[in-house]
Short mmCIF file of C-alpha atoms and ligand atoms in Angstrom, two decimals:
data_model
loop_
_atom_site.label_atom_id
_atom_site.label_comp_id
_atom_site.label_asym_id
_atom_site.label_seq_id
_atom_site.Cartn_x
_atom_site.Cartn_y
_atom_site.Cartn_z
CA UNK A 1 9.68 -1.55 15.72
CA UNK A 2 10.23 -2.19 11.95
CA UNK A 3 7.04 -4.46 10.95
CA UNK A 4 3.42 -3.75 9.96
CA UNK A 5 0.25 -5.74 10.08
CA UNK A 6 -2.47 -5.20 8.22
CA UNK A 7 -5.85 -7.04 9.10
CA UNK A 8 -9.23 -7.18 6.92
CA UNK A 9 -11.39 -4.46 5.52
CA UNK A 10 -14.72 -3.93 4.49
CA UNK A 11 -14.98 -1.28 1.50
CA UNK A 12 -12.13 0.78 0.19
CA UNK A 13 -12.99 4.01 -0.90
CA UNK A 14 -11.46 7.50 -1.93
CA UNK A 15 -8.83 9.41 -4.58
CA UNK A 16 -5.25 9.21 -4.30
CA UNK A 17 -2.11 10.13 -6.35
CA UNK A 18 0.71 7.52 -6.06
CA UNK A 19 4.59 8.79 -5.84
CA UNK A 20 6.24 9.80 -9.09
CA UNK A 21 8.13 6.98 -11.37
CA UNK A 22 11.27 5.40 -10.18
CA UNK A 23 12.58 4.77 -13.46
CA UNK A 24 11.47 8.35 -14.36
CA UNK A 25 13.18 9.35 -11.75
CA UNK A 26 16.38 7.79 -11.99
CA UNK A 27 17.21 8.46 -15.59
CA UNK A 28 15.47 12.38 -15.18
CA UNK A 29 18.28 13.21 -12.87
CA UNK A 30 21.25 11.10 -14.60
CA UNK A 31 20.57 12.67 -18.13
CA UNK A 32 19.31 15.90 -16.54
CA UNK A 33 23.17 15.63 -14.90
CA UNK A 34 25.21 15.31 -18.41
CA UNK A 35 22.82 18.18 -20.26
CA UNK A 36 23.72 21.52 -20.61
CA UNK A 37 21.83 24.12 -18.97
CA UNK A 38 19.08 23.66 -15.82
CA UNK A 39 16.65 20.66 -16.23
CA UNK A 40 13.50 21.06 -14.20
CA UNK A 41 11.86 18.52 -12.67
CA UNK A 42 8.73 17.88 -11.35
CA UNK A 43 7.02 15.05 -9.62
CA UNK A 44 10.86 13.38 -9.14
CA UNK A 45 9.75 10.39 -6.32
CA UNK A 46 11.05 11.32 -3.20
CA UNK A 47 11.94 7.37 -2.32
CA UNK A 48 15.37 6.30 -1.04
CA UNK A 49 16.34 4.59 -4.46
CA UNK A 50 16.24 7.89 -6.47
CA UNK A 51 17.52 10.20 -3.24
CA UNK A 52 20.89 8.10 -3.32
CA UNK A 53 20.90 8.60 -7.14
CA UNK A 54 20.88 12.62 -6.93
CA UNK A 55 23.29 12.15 -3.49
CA UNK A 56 25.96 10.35 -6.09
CA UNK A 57 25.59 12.59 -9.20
CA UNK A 58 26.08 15.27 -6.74
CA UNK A 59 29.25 13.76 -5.50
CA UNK A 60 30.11 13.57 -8.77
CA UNK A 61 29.76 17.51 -9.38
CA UNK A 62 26.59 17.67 -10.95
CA UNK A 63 24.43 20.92 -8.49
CA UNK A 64 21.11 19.27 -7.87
CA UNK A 65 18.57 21.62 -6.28
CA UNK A 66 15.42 20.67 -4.24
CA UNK A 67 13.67 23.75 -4.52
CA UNK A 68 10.56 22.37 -2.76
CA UNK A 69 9.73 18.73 -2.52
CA UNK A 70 7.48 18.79 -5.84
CA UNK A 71 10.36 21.20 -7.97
CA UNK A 72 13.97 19.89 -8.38
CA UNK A 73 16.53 21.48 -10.61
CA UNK A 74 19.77 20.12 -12.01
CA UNK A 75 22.56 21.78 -13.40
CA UNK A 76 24.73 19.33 -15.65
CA UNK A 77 28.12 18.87 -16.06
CA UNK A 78 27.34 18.16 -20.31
CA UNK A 79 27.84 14.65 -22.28
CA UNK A 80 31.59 13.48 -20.55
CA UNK A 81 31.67 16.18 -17.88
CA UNK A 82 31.24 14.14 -14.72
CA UNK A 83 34.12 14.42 -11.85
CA UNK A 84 35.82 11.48 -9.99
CA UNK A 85 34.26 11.19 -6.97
CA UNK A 86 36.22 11.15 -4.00
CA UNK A 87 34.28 8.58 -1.88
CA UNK A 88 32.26 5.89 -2.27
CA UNK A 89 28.73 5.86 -3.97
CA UNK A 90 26.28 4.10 -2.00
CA UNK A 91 22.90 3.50 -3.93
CA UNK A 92 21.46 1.48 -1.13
CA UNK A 93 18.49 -0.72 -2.58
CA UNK A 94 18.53 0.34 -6.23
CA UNK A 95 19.77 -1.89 -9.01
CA UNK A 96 18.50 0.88 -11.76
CA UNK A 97 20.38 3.63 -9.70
CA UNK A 98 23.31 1.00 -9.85
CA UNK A 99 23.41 -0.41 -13.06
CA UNK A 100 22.38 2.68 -14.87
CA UNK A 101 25.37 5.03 -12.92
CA UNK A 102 27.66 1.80 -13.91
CA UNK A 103 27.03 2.56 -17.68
CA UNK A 104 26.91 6.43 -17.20
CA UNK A 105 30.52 6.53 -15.72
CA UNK A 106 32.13 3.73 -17.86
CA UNK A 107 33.08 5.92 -20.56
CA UNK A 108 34.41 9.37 -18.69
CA UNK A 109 38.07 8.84 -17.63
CA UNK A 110 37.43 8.60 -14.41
CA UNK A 111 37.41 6.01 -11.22
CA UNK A 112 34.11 5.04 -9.82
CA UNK A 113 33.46 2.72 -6.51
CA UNK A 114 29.95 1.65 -6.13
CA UNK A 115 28.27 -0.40 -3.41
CA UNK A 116 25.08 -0.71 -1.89
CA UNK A 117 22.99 -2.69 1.28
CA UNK A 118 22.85 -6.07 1.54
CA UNK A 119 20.29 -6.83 -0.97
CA UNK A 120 22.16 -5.14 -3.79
CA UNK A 121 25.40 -6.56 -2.74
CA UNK A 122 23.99 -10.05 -4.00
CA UNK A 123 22.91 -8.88 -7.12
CA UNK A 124 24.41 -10.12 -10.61
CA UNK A 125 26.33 -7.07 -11.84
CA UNK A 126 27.98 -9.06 -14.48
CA UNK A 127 25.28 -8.22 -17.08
CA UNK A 128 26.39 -4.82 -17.03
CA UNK A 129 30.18 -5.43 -16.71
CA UNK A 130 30.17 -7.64 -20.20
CA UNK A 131 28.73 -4.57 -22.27
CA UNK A 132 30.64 -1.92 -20.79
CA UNK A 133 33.95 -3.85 -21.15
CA UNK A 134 33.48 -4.44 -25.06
CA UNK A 135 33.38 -0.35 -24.75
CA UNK A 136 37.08 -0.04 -23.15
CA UNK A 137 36.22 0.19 -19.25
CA UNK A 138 37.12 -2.60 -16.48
CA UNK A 139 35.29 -2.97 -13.62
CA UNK A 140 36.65 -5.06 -10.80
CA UNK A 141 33.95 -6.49 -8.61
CA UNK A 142 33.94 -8.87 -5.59
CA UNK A 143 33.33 -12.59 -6.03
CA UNK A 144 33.50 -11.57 -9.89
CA UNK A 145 30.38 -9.37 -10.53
CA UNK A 146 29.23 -8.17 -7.00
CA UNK A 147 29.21 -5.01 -5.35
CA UNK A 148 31.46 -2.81 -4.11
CA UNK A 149 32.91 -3.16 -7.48
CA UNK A 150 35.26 -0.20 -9.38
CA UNK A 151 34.52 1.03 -12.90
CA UNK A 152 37.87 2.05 -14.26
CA UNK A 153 36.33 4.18 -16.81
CA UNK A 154 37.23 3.87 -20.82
CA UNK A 155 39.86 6.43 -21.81
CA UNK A 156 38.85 5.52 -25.48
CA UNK A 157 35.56 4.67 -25.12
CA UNK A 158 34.35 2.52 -28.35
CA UNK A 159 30.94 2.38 -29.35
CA UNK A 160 29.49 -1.27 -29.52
CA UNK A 161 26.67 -3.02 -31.17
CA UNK A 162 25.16 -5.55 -27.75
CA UNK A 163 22.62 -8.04 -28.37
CA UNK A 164 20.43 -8.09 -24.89
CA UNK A 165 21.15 -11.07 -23.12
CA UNK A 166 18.19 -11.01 -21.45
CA UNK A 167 15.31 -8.40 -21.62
CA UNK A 168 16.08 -5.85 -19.49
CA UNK A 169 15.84 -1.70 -19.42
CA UNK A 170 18.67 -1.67 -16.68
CA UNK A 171 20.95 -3.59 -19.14
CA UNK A 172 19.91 -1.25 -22.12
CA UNK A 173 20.15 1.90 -20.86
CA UNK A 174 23.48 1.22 -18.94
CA UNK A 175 24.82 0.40 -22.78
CA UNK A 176 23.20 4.07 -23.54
CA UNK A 177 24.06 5.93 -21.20
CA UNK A 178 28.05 4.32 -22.01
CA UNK A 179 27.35 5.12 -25.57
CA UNK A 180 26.42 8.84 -24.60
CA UNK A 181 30.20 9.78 -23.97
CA UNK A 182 31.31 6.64 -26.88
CA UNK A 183 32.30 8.65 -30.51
CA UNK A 184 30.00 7.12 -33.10
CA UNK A 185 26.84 4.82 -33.03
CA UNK A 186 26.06 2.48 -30.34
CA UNK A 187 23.17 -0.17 -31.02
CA UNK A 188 20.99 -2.33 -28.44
CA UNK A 189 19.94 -5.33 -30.06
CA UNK A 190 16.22 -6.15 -28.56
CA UNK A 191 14.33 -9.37 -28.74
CA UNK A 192 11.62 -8.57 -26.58
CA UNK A 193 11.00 -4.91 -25.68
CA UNK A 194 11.61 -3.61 -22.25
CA UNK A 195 10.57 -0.18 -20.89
CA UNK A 196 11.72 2.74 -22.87
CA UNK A 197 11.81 5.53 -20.92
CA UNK A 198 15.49 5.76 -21.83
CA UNK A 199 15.00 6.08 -25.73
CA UNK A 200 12.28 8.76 -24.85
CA UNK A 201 13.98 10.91 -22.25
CA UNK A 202 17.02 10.85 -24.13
CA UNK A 203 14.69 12.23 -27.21
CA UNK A 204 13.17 14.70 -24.82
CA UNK A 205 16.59 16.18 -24.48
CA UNK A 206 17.70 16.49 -27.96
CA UNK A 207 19.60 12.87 -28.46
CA UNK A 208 19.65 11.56 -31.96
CA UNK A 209 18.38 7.57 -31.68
CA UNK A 210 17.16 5.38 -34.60
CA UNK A 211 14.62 2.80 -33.26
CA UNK A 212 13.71 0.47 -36.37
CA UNK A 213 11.51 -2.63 -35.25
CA UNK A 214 12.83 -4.99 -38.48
CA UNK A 215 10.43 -7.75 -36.44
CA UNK A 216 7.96 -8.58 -33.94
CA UNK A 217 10.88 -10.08 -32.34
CA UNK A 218 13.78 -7.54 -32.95
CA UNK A 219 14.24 -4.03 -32.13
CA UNK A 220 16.85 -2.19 -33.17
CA UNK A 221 18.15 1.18 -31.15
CA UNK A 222 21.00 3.33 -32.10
CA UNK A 223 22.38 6.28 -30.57
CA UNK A 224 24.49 8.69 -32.13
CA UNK A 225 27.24 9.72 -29.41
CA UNK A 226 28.66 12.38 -28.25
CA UNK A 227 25.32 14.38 -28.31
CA UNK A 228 25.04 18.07 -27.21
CA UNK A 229 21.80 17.07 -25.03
CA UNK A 230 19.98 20.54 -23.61
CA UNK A 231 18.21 20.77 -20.25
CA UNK A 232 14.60 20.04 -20.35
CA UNK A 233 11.41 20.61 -18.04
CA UNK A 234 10.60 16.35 -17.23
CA UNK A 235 7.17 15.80 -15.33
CA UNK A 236 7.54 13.07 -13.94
CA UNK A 237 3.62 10.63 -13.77
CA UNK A 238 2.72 8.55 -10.90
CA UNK A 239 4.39 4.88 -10.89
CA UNK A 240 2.24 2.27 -12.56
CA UNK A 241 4.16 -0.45 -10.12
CA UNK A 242 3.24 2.08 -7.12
CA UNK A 243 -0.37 2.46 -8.00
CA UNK A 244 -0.69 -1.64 -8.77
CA UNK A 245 -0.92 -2.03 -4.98
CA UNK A 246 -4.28 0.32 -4.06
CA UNK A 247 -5.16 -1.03 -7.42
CA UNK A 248 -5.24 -4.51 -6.58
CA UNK A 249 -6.24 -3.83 -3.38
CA UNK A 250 -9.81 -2.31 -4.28
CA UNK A 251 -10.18 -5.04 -6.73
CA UNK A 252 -10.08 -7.50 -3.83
CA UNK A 253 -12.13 -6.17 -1.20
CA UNK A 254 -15.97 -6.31 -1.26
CA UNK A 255 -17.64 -2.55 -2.23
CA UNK A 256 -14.72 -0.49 -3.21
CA UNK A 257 -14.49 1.95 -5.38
CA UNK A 258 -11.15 3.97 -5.67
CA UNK A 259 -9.78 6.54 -8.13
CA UNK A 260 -5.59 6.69 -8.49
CA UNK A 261 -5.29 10.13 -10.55
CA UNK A 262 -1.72 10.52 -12.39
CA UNK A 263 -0.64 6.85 -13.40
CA UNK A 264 2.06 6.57 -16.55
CA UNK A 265 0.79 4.32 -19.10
CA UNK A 266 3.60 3.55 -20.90
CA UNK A 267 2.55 0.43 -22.93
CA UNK A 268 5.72 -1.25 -21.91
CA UNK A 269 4.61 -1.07 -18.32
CA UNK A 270 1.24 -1.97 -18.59
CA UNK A 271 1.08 -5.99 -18.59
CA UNK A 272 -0.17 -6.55 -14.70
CA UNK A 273 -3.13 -4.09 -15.86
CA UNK A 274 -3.86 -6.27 -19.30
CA UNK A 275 -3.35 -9.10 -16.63
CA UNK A 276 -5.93 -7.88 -14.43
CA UNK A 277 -8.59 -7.01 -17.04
CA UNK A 278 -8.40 -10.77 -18.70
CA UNK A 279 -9.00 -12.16 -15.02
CA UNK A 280 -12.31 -9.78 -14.96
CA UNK A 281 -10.75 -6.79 -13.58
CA UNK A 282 -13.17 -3.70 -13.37
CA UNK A 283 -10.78 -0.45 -14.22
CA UNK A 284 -11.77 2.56 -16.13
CA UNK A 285 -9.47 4.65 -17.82
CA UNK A 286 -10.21 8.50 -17.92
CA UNK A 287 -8.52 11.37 -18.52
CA UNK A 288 -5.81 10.04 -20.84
CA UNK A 289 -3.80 12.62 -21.48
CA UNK A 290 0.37 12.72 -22.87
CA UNK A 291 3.01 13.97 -20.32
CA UNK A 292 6.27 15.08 -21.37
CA UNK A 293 6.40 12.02 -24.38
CA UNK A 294 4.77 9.81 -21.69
CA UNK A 295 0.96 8.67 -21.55
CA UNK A 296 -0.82 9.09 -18.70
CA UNK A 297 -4.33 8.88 -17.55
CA UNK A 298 -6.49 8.44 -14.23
CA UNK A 299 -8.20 5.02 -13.36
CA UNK A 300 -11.10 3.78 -11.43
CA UNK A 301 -11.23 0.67 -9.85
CA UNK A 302 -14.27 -1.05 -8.40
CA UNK A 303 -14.05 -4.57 -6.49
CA UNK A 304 -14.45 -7.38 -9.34
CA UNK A 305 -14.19 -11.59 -8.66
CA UNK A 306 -10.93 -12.64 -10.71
CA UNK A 307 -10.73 -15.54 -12.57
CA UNK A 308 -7.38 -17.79 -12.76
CA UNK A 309 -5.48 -17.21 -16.37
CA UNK A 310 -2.30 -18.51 -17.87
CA UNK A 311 0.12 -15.30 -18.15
CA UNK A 312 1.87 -15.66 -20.99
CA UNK A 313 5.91 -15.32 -20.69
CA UNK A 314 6.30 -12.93 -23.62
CA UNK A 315 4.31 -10.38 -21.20
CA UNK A 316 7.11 -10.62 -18.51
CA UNK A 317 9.19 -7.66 -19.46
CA UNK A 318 6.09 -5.50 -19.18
CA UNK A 319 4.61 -6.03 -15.77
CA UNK A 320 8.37 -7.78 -14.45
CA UNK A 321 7.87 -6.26 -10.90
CA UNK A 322 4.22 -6.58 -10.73
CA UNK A 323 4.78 -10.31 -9.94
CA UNK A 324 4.27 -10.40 -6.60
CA UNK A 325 0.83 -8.36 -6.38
CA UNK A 326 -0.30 -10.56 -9.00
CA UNK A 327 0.13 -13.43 -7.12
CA UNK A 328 -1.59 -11.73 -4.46
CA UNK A 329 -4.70 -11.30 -6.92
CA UNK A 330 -4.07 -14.78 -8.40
CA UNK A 331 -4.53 -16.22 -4.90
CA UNK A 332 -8.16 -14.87 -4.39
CA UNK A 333 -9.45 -15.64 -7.76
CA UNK A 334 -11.02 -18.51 -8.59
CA UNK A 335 -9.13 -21.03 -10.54
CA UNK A 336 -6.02 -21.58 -11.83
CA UNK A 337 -3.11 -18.68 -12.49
CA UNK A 338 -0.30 -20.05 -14.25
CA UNK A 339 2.87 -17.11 -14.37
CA UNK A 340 5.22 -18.42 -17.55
CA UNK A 341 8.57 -17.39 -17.26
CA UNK A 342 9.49 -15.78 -14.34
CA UNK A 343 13.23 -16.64 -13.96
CA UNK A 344 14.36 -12.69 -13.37
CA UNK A 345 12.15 -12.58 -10.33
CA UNK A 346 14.97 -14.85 -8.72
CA UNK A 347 17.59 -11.90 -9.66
CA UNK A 348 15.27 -8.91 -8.14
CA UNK A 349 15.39 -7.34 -4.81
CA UNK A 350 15.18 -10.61 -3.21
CA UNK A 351 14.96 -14.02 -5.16
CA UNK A 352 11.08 -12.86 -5.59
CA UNK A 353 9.80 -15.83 -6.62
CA UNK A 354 10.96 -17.97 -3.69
CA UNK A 355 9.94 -14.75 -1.19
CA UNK A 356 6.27 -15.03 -3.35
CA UNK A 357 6.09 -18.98 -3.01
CA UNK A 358 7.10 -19.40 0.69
CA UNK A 359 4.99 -16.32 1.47
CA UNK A 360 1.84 -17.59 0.19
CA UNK A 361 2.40 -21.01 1.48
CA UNK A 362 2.53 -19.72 4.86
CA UNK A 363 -0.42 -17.96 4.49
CA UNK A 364 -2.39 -21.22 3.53
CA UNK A 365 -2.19 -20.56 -0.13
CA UNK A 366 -2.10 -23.41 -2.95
CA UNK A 367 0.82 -22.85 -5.05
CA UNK A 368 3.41 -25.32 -7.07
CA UNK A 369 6.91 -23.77 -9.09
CA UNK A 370 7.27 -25.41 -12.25
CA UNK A 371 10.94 -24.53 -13.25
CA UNK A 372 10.37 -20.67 -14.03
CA UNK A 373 6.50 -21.01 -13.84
CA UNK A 374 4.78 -19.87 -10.92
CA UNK A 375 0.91 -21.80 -10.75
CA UNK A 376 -0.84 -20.56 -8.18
CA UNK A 377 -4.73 -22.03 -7.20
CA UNK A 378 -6.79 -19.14 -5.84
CA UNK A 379 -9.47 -19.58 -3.38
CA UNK A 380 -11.93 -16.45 -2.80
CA UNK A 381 -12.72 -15.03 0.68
CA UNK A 382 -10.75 -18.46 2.57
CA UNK A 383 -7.29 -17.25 2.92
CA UNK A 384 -6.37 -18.56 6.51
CA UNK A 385 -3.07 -15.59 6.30
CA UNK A 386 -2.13 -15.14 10.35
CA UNK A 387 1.06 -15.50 9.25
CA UNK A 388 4.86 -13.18 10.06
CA UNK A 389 6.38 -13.17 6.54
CA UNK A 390 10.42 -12.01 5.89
CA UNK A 391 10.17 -9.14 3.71
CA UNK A 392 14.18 -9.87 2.55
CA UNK A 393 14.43 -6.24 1.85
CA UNK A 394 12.30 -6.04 -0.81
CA UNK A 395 9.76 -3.50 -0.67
CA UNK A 396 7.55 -5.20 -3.25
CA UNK A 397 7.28 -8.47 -1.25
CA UNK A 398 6.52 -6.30 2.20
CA UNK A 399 3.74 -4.47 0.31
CA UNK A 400 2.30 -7.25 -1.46
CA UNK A 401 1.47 -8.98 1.66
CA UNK A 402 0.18 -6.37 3.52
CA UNK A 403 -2.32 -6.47 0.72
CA UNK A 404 -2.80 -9.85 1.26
CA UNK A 405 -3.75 -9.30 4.60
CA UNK A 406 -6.55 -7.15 3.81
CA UNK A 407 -8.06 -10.51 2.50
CA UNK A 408 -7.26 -12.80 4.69
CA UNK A 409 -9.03 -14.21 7.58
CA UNK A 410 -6.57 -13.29 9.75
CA UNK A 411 -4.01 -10.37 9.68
CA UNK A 412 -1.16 -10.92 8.05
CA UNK A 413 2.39 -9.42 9.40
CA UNK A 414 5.55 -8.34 7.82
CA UNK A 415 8.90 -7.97 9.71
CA UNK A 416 10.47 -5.37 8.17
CA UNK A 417 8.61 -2.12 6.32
CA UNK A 418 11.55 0.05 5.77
CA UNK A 419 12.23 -1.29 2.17
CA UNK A 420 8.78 0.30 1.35
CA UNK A 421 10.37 3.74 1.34
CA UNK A 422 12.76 2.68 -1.39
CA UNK A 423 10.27 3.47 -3.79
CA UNK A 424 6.57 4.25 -1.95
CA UNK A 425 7.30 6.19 1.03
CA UNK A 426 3.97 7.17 2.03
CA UNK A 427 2.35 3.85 1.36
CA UNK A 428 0.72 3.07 4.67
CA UNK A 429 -0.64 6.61 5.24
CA UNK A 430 -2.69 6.31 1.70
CA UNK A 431 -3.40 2.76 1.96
CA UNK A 432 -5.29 3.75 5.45
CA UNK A 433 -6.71 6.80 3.42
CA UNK A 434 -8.24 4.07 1.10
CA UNK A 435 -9.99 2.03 4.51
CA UNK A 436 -6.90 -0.53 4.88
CA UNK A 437 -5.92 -1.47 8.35
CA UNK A 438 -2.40 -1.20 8.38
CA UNK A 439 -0.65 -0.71 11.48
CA UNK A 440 2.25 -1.39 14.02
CA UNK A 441 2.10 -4.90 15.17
CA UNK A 442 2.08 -3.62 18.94
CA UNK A 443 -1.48 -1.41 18.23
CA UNK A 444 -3.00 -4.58 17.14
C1 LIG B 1 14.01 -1.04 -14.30
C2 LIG B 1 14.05 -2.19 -15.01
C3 LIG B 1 13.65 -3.50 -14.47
C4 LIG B 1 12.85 -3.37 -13.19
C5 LIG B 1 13.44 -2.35 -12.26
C6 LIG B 1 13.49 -0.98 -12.93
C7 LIG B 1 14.47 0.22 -14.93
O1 LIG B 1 14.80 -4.26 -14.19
O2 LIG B 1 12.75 -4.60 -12.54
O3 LIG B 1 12.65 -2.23 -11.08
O4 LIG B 1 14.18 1.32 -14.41
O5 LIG B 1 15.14 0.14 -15.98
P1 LIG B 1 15.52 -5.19 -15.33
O6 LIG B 1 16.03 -4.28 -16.36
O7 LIG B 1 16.62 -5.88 -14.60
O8 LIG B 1 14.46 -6.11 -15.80
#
């Protein structure tokens, strides 16, 4: 039995921590593999996505560690050092374990094979191919820029200066992590900022990079290659996109009051809770507190009526998979939500914002796409849900509605929850912690 149902609750109450950072996670392990000496860290999220990441450095020499679940060491290989692998990578799920590993391998001289499930297989890898070609590598991928796809690393690698096509970390920090191993500078050329946890790890372990914003609109970042980068101690916080879902959750049911202790606060990941707060969101931030170059701080969370808002699409890059809980919220406020610019969600885990759309509509809701606008017209406490929604291996979509269902007059059932472990294992267990009904659809 693969699905989960979750039915309607009264009062959500309690403290919980939420699983460590994926993108934390990801690049702590990658540059924690090309540094010299041990890296320590702590916190690493123990979800699928980031598991398959340390399974391929590891094929690629780099001695990983799990000391105990909540203390990992790596020993790396130093800028260039990584070894051809002699099988296939597999990152499963992961597009950031993907695309980032794509960039990371580009300029050693080595051969590289990378595939993943069937959700990644579909995924545009042609974003990452352009870049890391101008550099000197070749990948050759099926259908043109799918997976399983070679990268023939660069035997000269050349550093470039790459003006982001479209805003995107995964993009950037595959460019970086090429430019790590390139001689000379390599520049990102940003028009609208995307998560940096890249440009701050990379800092963290001794990398040289100039980040000069010459505009509201353009953001300059240049690494210096061939850096001597030194093993670090990385804590790693709780994931903001993890802790959205209690979050949202305790904002929508009647007399809750939660606490989620640990949550980064980078202020490129914080859009869904600026979001949330303009549609009359009650969340208190205490504690805030600065963790290994990254902020951090508890929050409480007490039920609050939302109100519809237009969400502008210069925000999109900030809360980009916070989407589909949003549209969750958006569909019990009252009022109008209007989502501007939304056309990544179609290149996600699934093509999100169809999954969102015919998701909601099944579950009674009012919605309407307007090109890459998602309008959605809430209606509080009359949700008709009793619906069986795909989850299209996305674990964002499965969770989402499983929130929904909380709300909903009747439960609300997903058919597939294993996605959920690809980046919030223990999801169910600490939703139920909260109050949430969640089960197996045969205890119903
Ligand atoms: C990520 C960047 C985002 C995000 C993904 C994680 C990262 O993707 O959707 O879940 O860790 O860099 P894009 O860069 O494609 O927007």
């Amino acid at each position: 039995m693969n699905g989960l149902i979750s039915a309607s609750v009264n009062a959500l109450k309690g403290e919980i921590s939420v699983p460590g950072d994926k993108s934390i996670s990801h690049r702590a392990l990658m540059i924690g593999g090309v540094a010299v000496g041990p890296t320590t860290i702590r916190g690493l999220l123990l979800g699928d996505d980031v598991l398959r990441t340390a399974r391929a450095l590891k094929e690629m020499g780099v001695k990983i560690d799990r000391v105990t679940d909540d203390l990992w060491r790596v020993y790396g290989l130093g800028v260039g050092g990584l070894k051809e692998p002699d099988r296939v990578l597999d990152l499963g799920n992961s597009g950031t374990g993907a695309r980032l590993l794509m960039g990371l391998v580009a300029t050693h001289p080595i051969n590289v094979q990378l595939t993943g499930d069937e959700s990644l297989r579909t995924r545009p890898m042609d974003r990452i191919s352009t870049p890391l070609s101008q550099m000197g590598a070749q990948v050759i991928a099926r259908d043109g820029d799918k997976m399983p796809l070679t990268v023939i690393g660069a035997r000269l690698p050349t550093p470039i200066e790459y003006t982001l096509p479209v805003p995107s970390a995964q993009i950037k920090s595959a460019v970086l992590f090429a430019g790590l191993n390139a001689p000379g500078q390599t520049s990102i050329i940003e028009t609208r900022p995307s998560r940096d946890h890249t440009e701050l790890m990379l800092q963290h372990f001794g990398a040289t990079l100039k980040i000069t914003d010459e505009a509201m609109d353009r953001r300059i970042i240049t690494l210096t290659g061939q850096p001597e980068l030194e093993g670090r101690e990385v804590v790693v916080p709780g994931d903001p996109s993890s802790a959205a879902f209690p979050l949202v959750s305790a904002l929508l049911t009647r007399e809750s009051e939660i606490i989620i202790n640990n949550v980064g606060l980078n202020p490129l990941r914080i859009g869904l809770f600026t979001t949330l707060r303009e549609m009359g969101a009650k969340i208190e931030i205490i504690n805030a507190r600065q963790q290994a170059g990254e902020p951090v701080a508890d929050l409480v969370v007490f039920s609050s009526q939302l109100r519809g808002v237009t969400v502008p699409a210069e925000r999109a890059p900030s809360m980009i998979d916070e989407y589909p809980i949003l549209a969750v919220a958006a569909a019990t406020a009252i009022g109008q939500t209007r989502m501007q610019g939304l056309a990544e969600l179609r290149v996600k885990e699934s093509n999100r914002l169809s999954a969102i759309a015919d998701g909601l509509i099944a579950c009674g809701v009012d919605i309407e796409i307007d090109r890459d606008d998602l309008i959605i017209n809430g209606s509080p406490n009359s949700i008709p849900g009793g619906a069986l929604i795909e989850s299209r291996m996305d674990h964002r979509i499965a969770m989402s509605f499983l929130v929904l269902g909380m709300n909903s007059k009747e439960p609300i059932e997903i058919d597939d929850a294993r996605h959920i472990g690809t980046s919030f294992p223990n999801f169910t267990g600490l939703m139920n912690k909260l109050g949430a009904k969640i089960t197996e659809p045969c205890q119903k």
